[in-house]
Short mmCIF file of C-alpha atoms in Angstrom, two decimals:
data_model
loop_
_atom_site.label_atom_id
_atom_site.label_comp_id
_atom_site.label_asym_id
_atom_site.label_seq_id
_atom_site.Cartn_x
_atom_site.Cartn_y
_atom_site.Cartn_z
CA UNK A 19 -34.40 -62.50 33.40
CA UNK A 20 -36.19 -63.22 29.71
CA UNK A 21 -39.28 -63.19 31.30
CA UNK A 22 -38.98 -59.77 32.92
CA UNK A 23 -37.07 -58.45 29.71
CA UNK A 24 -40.38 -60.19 27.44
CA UNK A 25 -42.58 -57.59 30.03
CA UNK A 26 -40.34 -54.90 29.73
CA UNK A 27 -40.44 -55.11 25.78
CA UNK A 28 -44.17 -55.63 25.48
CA UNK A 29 -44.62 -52.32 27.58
CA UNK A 30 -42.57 -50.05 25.56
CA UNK A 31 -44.51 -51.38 22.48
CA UNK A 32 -47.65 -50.39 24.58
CA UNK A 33 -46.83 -47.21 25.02
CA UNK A 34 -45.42 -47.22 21.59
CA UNK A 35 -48.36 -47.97 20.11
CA UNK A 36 -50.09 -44.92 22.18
CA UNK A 37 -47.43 -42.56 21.70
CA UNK A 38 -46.67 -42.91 17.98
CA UNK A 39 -49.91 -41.47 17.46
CA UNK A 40 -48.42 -38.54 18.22
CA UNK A 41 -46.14 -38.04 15.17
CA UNK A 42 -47.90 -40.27 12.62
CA UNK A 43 -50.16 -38.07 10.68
CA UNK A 44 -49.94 -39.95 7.72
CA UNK A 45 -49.96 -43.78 9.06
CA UNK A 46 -53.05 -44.53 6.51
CA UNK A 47 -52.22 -44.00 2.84
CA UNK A 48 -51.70 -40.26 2.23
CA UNK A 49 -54.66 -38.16 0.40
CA UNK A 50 -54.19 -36.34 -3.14
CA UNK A 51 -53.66 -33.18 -0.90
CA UNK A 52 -51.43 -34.54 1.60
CA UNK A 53 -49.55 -35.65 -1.84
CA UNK A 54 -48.66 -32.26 -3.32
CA UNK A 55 -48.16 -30.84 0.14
CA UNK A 56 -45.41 -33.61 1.09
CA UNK A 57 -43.61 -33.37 -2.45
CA UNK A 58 -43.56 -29.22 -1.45
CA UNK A 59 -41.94 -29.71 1.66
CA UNK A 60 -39.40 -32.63 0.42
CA UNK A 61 -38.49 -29.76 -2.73
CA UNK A 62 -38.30 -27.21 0.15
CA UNK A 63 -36.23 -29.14 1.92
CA UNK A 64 -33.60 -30.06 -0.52
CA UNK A 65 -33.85 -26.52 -1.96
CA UNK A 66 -32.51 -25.19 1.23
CA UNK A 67 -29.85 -27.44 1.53
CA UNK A 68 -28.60 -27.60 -1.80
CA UNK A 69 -28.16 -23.36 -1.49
CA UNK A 70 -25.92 -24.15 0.96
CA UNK A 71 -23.93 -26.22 -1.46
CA UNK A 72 -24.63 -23.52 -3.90
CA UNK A 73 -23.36 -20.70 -1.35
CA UNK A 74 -20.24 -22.70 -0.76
CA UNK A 75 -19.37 -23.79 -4.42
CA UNK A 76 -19.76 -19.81 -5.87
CA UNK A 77 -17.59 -18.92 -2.92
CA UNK A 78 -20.17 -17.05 -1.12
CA UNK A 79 -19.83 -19.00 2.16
CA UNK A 80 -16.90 -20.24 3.09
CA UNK A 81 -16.21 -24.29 2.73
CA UNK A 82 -17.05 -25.86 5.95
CA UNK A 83 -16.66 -29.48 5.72
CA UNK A 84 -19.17 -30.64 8.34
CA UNK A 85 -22.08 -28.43 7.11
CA UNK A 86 -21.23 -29.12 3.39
CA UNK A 87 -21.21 -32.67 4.38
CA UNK A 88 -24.97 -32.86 6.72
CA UNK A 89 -26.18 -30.32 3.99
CA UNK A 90 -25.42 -32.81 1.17
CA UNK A 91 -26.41 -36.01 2.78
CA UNK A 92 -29.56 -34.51 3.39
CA UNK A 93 -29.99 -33.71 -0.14
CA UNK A 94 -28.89 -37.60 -0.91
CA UNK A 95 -31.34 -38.72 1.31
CA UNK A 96 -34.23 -36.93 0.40
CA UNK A 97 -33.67 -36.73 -3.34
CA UNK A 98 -35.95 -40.21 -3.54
CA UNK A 99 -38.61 -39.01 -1.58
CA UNK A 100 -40.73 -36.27 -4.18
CA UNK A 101 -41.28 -38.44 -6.79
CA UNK A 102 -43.61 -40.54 -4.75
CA UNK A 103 -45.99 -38.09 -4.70
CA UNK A 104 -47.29 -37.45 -8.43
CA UNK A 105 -49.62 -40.62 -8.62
CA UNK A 106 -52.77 -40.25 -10.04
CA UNK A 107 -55.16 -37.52 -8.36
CA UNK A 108 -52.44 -35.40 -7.46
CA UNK A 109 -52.92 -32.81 -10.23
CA UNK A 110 -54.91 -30.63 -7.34
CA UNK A 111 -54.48 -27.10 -5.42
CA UNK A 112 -51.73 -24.71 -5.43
CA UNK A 113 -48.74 -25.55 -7.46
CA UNK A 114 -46.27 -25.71 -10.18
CA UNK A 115 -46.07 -29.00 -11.31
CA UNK A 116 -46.96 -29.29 -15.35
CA UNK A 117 -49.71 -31.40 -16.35
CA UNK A 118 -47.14 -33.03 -18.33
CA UNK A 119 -46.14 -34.83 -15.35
CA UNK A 120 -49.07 -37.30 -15.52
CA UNK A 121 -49.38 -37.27 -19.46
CA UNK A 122 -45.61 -37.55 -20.19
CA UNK A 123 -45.12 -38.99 -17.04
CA UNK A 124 -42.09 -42.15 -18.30
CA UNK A 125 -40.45 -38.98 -19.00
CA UNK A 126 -40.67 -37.03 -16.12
CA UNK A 127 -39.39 -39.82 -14.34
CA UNK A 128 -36.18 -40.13 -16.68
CA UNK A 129 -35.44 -36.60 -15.10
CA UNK A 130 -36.09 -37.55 -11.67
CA UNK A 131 -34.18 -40.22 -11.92
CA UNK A 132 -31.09 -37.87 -13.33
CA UNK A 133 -31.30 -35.84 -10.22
CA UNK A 134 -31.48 -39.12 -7.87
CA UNK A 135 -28.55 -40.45 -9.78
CA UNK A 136 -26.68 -37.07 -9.38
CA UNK A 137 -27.80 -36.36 -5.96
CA UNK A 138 -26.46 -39.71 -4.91
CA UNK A 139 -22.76 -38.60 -5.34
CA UNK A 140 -23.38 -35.52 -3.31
CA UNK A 141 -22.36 -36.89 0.42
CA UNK A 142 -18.59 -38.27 -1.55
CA UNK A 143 -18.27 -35.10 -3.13
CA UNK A 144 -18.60 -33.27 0.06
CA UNK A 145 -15.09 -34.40 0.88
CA UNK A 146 -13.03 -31.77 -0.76
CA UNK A 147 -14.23 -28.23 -2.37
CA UNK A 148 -13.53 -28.64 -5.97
CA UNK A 149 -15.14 -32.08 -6.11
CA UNK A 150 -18.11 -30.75 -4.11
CA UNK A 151 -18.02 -27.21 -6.81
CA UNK A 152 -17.91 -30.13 -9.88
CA UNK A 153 -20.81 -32.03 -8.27
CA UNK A 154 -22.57 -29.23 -7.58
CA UNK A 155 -22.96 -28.08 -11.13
CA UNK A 156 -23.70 -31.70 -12.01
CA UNK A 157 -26.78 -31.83 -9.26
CA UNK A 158 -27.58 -28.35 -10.43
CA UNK A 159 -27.93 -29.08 -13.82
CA UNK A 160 -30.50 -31.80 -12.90
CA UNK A 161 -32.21 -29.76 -11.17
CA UNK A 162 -32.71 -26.78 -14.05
CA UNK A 163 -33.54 -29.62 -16.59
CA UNK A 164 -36.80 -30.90 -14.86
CA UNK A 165 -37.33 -27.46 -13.57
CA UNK A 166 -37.31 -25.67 -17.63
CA UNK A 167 -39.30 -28.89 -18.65
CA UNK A 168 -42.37 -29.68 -15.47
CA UNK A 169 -42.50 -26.97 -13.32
CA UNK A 170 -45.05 -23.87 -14.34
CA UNK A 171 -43.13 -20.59 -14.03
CA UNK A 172 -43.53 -17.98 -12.39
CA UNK A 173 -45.65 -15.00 -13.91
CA UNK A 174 -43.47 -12.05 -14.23
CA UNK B 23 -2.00 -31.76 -18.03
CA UNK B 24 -2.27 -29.73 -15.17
CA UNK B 25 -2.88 -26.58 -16.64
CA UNK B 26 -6.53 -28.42 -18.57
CA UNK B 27 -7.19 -29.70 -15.37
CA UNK B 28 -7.44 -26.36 -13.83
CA UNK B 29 -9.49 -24.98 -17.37
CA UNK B 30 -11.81 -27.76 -16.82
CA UNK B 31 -12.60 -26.98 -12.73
CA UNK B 32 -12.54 -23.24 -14.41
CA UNK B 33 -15.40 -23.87 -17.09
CA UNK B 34 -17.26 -26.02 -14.72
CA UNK B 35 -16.95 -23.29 -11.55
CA UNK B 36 -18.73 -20.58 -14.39
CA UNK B 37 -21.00 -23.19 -15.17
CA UNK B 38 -21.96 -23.98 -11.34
CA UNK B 39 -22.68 -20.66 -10.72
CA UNK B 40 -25.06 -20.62 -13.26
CA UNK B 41 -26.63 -23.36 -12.37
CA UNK B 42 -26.80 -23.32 -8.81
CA UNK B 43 -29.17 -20.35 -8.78
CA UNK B 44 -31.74 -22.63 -10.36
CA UNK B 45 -32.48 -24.72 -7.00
CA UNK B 46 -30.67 -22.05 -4.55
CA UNK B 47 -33.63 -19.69 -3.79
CA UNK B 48 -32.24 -19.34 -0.35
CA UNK B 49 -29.38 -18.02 -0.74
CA UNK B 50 -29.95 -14.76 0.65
CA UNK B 51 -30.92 -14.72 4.59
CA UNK B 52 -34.09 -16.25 4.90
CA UNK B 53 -37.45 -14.23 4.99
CA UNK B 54 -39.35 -14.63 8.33
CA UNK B 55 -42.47 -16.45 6.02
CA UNK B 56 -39.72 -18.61 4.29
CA UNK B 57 -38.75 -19.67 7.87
CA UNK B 58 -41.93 -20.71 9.07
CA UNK B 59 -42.71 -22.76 5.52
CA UNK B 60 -39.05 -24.13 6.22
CA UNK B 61 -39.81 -25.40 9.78
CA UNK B 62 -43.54 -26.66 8.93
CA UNK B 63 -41.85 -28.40 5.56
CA UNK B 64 -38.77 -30.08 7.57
CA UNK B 65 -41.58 -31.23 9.94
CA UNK B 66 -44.26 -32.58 7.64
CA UNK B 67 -41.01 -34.52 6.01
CA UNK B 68 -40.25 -36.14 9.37
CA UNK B 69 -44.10 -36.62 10.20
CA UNK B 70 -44.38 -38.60 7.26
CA UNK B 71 -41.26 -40.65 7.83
CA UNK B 72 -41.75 -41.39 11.15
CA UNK B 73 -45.35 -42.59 10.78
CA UNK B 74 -43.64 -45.26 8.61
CA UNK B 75 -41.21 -46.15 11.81
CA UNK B 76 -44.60 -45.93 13.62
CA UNK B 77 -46.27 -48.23 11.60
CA UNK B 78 -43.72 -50.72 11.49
CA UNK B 79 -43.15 -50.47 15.34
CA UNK B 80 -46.82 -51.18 15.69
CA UNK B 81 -46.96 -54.13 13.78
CA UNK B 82 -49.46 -52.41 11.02
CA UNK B 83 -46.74 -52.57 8.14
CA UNK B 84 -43.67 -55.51 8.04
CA UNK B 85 -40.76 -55.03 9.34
CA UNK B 86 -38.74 -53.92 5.67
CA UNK B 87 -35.15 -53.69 7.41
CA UNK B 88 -34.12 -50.74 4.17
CA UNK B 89 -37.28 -49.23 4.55
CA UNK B 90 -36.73 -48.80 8.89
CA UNK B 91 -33.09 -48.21 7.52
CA UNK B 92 -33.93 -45.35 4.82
CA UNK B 93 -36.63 -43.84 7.36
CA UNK B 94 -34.76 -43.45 10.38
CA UNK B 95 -32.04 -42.23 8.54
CA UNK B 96 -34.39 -38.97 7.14
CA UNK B 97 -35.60 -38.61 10.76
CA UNK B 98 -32.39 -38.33 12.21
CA UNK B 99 -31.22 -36.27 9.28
CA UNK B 100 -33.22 -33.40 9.61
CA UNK B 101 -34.08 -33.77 13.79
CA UNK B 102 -31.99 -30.37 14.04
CA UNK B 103 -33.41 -28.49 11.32
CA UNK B 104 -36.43 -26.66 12.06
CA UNK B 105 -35.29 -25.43 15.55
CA UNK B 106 -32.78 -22.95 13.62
CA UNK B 107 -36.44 -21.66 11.99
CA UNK B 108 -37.62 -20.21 15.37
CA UNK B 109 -35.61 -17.20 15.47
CA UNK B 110 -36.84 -13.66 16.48
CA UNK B 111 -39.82 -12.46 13.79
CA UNK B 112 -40.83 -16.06 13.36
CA UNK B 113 -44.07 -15.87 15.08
CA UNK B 114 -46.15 -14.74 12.23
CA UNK B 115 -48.42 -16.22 9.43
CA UNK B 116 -50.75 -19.54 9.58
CA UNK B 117 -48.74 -21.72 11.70
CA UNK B 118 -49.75 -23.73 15.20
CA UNK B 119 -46.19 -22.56 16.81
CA UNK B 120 -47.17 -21.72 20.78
CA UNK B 121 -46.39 -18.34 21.53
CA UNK B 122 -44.31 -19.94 24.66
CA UNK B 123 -41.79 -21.13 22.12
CA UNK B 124 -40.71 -17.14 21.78
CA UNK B 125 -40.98 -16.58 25.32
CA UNK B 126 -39.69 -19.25 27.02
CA UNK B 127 -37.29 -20.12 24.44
CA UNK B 128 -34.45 -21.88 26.64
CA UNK B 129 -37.07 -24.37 28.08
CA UNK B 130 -38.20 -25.56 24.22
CA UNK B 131 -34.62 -25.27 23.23
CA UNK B 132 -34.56 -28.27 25.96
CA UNK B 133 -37.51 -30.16 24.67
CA UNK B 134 -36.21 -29.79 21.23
CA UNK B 135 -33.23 -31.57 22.51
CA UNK B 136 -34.56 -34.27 23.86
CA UNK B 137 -36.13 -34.76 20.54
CA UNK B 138 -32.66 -34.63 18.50
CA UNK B 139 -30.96 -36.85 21.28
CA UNK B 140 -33.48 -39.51 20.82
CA UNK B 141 -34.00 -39.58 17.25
CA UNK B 142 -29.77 -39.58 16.78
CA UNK B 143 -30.31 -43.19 17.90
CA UNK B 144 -32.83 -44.16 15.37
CA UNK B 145 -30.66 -44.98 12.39
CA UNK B 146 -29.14 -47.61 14.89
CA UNK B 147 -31.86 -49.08 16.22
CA UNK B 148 -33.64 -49.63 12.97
CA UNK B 149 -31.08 -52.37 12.25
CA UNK B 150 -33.65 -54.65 14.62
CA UNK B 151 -37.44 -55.02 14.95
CA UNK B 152 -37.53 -55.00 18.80
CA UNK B 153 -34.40 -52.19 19.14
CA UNK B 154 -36.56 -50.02 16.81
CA UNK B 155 -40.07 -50.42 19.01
CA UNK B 156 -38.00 -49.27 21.57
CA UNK B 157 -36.59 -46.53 20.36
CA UNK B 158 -39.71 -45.19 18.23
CA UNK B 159 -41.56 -45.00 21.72
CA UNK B 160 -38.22 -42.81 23.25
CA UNK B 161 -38.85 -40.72 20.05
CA UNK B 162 -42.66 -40.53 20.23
CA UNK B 163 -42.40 -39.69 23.83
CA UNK B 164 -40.03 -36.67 22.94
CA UNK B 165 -42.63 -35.55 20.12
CA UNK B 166 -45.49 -36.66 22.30
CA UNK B 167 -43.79 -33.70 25.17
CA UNK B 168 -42.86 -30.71 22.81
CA UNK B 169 -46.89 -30.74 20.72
CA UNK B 170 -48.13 -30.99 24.10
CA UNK B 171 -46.37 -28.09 25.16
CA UNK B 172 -45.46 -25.74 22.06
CA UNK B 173 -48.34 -27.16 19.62
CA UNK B 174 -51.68 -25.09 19.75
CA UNK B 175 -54.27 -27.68 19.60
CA UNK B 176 -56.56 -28.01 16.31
CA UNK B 177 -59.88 -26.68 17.11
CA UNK B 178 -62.83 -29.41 17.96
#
């Protein structure tokens, strides 16, 4: 029986091997490029999420538990990822991030680290409305804070 | 004591929905184009993730337990969100979505499934090297199936 189990184990990582191909894009280290477009999509992410939260805590959708709940561990669990993704050479192409990212950059990750920290309560908060509405606000303010201070706005 | 309580949830409801607007930019119904960058972000966010899964599975990166742990979890997080992102109107822009997906929607629906069933059992598996080869081959397989089908190839 371990024998057989030993084959059936070193087939699956066969085809493992061939199949994870597939989905892993980035198994060498990422490029500059790859960079800005992976912090985009982990902001996109979160910022679609957290409206939910938003929607539900300004009474504009009504609180459902479940979604409030998958809609704030997602923002949890991706609130680590972005920061990643501003090393050195990633000043490049199309986007908003302030060059005082890399100059000020001890800073900038002060106020990352605000939003991780407030981010982290989010899937406990998700419990009950008013916690989630205080929590919310909290995560929000985190969020306006490195926005008004790193990101480039928009021309009006 | 009651009574502050309720001023304090009061001030800090005005000051949520002040805030909130700051990361909510989808509040609204989501624009066709925001729908595709939604899908293609959600995506790139699990590519990335489970290339590290991939790595690990493949014996290119060690086996980091909170790493597999923090990976899987993402994966499984966000398995269901970019097949909400396919709606009717979708099909435009710079995207690599398979006209099929729009007319044959019931039979990706399926493959998108078998996607989301497998990668539920990730954040499980990851809690041993040999359970997670397995189960990052069951989840390649499922990406492996819906590119194959729904993906339009990169030009050569």
């Amino acid at each position: 029986v371990n024998k057989s189990v030993h084959q059936i184990v070193l087939g699956v990582f066969a085809l493992t091997v061939a199949l994870t191909t597939v989905c892993t894009a980035f198994a060498a280290e990422p490029k500059p490029e790859e960079e800005v477009r992976y912090r985009q999509s982990v902001f996109n992410v979160i910022g679609r999420n957290f409206s939910v939260l938003g929607a539900i805590a300004k009474g504009e959708r009504p609180f459902d538990q479940a979604l409030a709940q998958k809609s704030a561990n997602i923002v949890e669990a991706l609130s680590t990822l972005p920061f990643g993704s501003f090393g050195p050479g990633t000043d490049i192409g199309t986007h908003k991030s302030d060059p005082k990212i890399w100059k000020e950059n001890a800073k900038f990750k002060e106020a990352a680290e605000k939003f991780q920290f407030e981010a982290a309560k989010l899937p406990a908060a998700a419990k009950d409305l008013d916690t989630l509405k205080l929590q919310v606000g909290a995560v929000g303010k985190t969020c306006k804070a490195c926005h008004d201070d790193y990101r480039v706005k928009d021309k009006k």
